[in-house]
């Protein structure tokens, strides 16, 4: 318990917000695997990248490399988004081509809401990881105060 207290004692609010985005990346990976694997062409690669994003941020933060963890979270989330596009885009384009003559109805595209939600959450995690790479995570110590 002391180990965790020593890690968290000098962290500011930005660290806890970044930690929540790391948790969001883990949740996104689980949501993706639960909802998108029934879609033709979907693979587990985006899930692996999203789980790595959260684990890398937490692991590097424990080692004191919080900024590197934020960069890793952003890169892994963007890689997951790219893998999602590469794997699922042909399915979506094919579904739209099949509807070209009869009119577009997104309810006929199986799993389309899950694809959109997964893509948006992956982009949110990627953007937040990149933003947090530029933010300081330690509390600022005022002059004359001891950081005990």
C-alpha positions as MATLAB code, in Angstrom:
seq = 'XXXXXXXXXXXXXXXXXXXXXXXXXXXXXXXXXXXXXXXXXXXXXXXXXXXXXXXXXXXXXXXXXXXXXXXXXXXXXXXXXXXXXXXXXXXXXXXXXXXXXXXXXXXXXXXXXXXXXXXXXXXXXXXXXXXXXXXXXXXXXXXXXXXX';
ca = [
       0.000    0.000    0.000;
       2.886    2.357    0.739;
       4.202    1.728   -2.770;
       0.969    3.012   -4.311;
       0.847    5.982   -1.927;
       4.400    6.942   -2.901;
       3.484    6.828   -6.600;
       0.300    8.887   -6.223;
       1.412   11.467   -3.640;
       2.991   13.901   -6.101;
       0.479   13.511   -8.980;
      -1.908   16.279   -9.959;
      -5.410   16.157  -11.396;
      -4.171   15.683  -14.976;
      -2.677   12.329  -14.003;
      -5.998   11.055  -12.687;
      -7.830   12.242  -15.805;
      -5.224   10.505  -17.980;
      -5.630    7.380  -15.857;
      -9.368    7.488  -16.537;
      -8.656    7.637  -20.277;
      -6.368    4.612  -19.858;
      -9.304    2.821  -18.215;
     -11.500    3.996  -21.109;
      -9.074    2.390  -23.552;
      -9.383   -0.918  -21.689;
     -13.176   -0.618  -21.756;
     -13.091    0.253  -25.472;
     -11.091   -2.884  -26.200;
     -13.634   -4.987  -24.333;
     -16.591   -3.278  -26.049;
     -14.943   -3.800  -29.437;
     -14.384   -7.496  -28.854;
     -17.938   -7.972  -27.563;
     -19.684   -6.148  -30.383;
     -17.552   -6.055  -33.509;
     -16.148   -9.568  -33.883;
     -19.383  -10.813  -35.460;
     -18.751   -8.417  -38.373;
     -17.128   -9.853  -41.495;
     -13.426   -9.033  -41.643;
     -13.091   -7.868  -38.040;
     -10.038   -9.127  -36.157;
      -8.805   -8.942  -32.569;
      -5.951   -6.582  -33.463;
      -7.746   -3.327  -32.451;
      -8.631   -4.918  -29.109;
      -5.008   -5.894  -28.510;
      -3.839   -2.347  -29.277;
      -6.459   -0.794  -26.964;
      -5.605   -3.138  -24.097;
      -1.917   -2.371  -24.633;
      -2.698    1.354  -24.496;
      -4.162    1.149  -21.020;
      -1.595   -1.317  -19.709;
       1.350    0.674  -21.073;
       0.123    3.914  -19.519;
      -0.360    2.289  -16.122;
       2.915    0.377  -16.297;
       5.039    3.289  -17.412;
       3.398    5.520  -14.803;
       4.447    3.096  -12.079;
       8.002    3.331  -13.394;
       7.843    7.137  -13.278;
       7.596    7.580  -17.056;
       4.113    9.066  -17.147;
       4.681   11.209  -20.251;
       6.031    8.197  -22.127;
       2.946    6.301  -20.992;
       0.701    9.027  -22.404;
       2.568    8.886  -25.718;
       2.259    5.093  -25.786;
      -1.456    5.356  -25.024;
      -1.954    7.804  -27.884;
       0.055    5.738  -30.366;
      -1.577    2.427  -29.444;
      -5.063    3.956  -29.624;
      -4.302    5.432  -33.040;
      -2.929    2.068  -34.189;
      -6.169    0.455  -32.996;
      -8.189    2.997  -34.973;
      -6.097    2.307  -38.076;
      -6.505   -1.449  -37.651;
     -10.255   -0.991  -37.282;
     -10.422    1.007  -40.501;
      -8.297   -1.470  -42.437;
     -10.263   -4.483  -41.248;
     -13.838   -3.204  -41.273;
     -13.869   -0.549  -44.032;
     -14.221   -3.057  -46.893;
     -17.267   -4.546  -45.149;
     -18.927   -1.147  -44.703;
     -18.135   -0.030  -48.254;
     -19.492   -3.308  -49.611;
     -22.690   -2.885  -47.612;
     -23.117    0.648  -48.969;
     -22.531   -0.554  -52.530;
     -25.199   -3.205  -52.105;
     -27.640   -0.518  -50.971;
     -26.810    1.900  -53.806;
     -29.786    0.927  -55.939;
     -32.344    0.485  -53.162;
     -31.510    3.503  -51.005;
     -29.339    3.864  -47.960;
     -30.577    2.425  -44.713;
     -27.923    2.209  -41.998;
     -30.080   -0.145  -39.953;
     -29.443   -2.813  -42.602;
     -25.665   -2.662  -42.049;
     -25.000   -5.229  -39.341;
     -22.933   -3.814  -36.495;
     -22.685   -0.276  -37.884;
     -23.423    1.438  -34.534;
     -20.763   -0.722  -32.862;
     -18.241    0.252  -35.538;
     -18.988    3.964  -35.092;
     -18.878    3.816  -31.280;
     -15.613    1.850  -31.315;
     -14.031    4.235  -33.817;
     -15.076    7.334  -31.855;
     -13.801    5.921  -28.555;
     -10.501    4.929  -30.174;
     -10.070    8.439  -31.556;
     -10.930    9.991  -28.185;
      -8.286    7.844  -26.490;
      -5.720    8.640  -29.197;
      -6.316   12.392  -29.008;
      -6.298   12.396  -25.209;
      -3.039   10.445  -25.142;
      -1.443   12.991  -27.431;
      -2.764   15.904  -25.362;
      -1.552   14.385  -22.101;
       1.914   13.901  -23.579;
       2.356   17.701  -23.318;
       0.899   18.168  -19.828;
       2.850   17.916  -16.585;
       1.645   15.288  -14.139;
       3.449   16.336  -10.938;
       2.125   18.796   -8.404;
       3.931   22.088   -8.348;
       5.666   22.720   -5.044;
       5.431   26.304   -3.764;
       8.544   27.955   -2.418;
       8.983   27.448    1.300;
       6.851   24.275    1.361;
       8.185   20.829    2.013;
       6.831   18.076   -0.206;
       6.399   15.504    2.578;
];
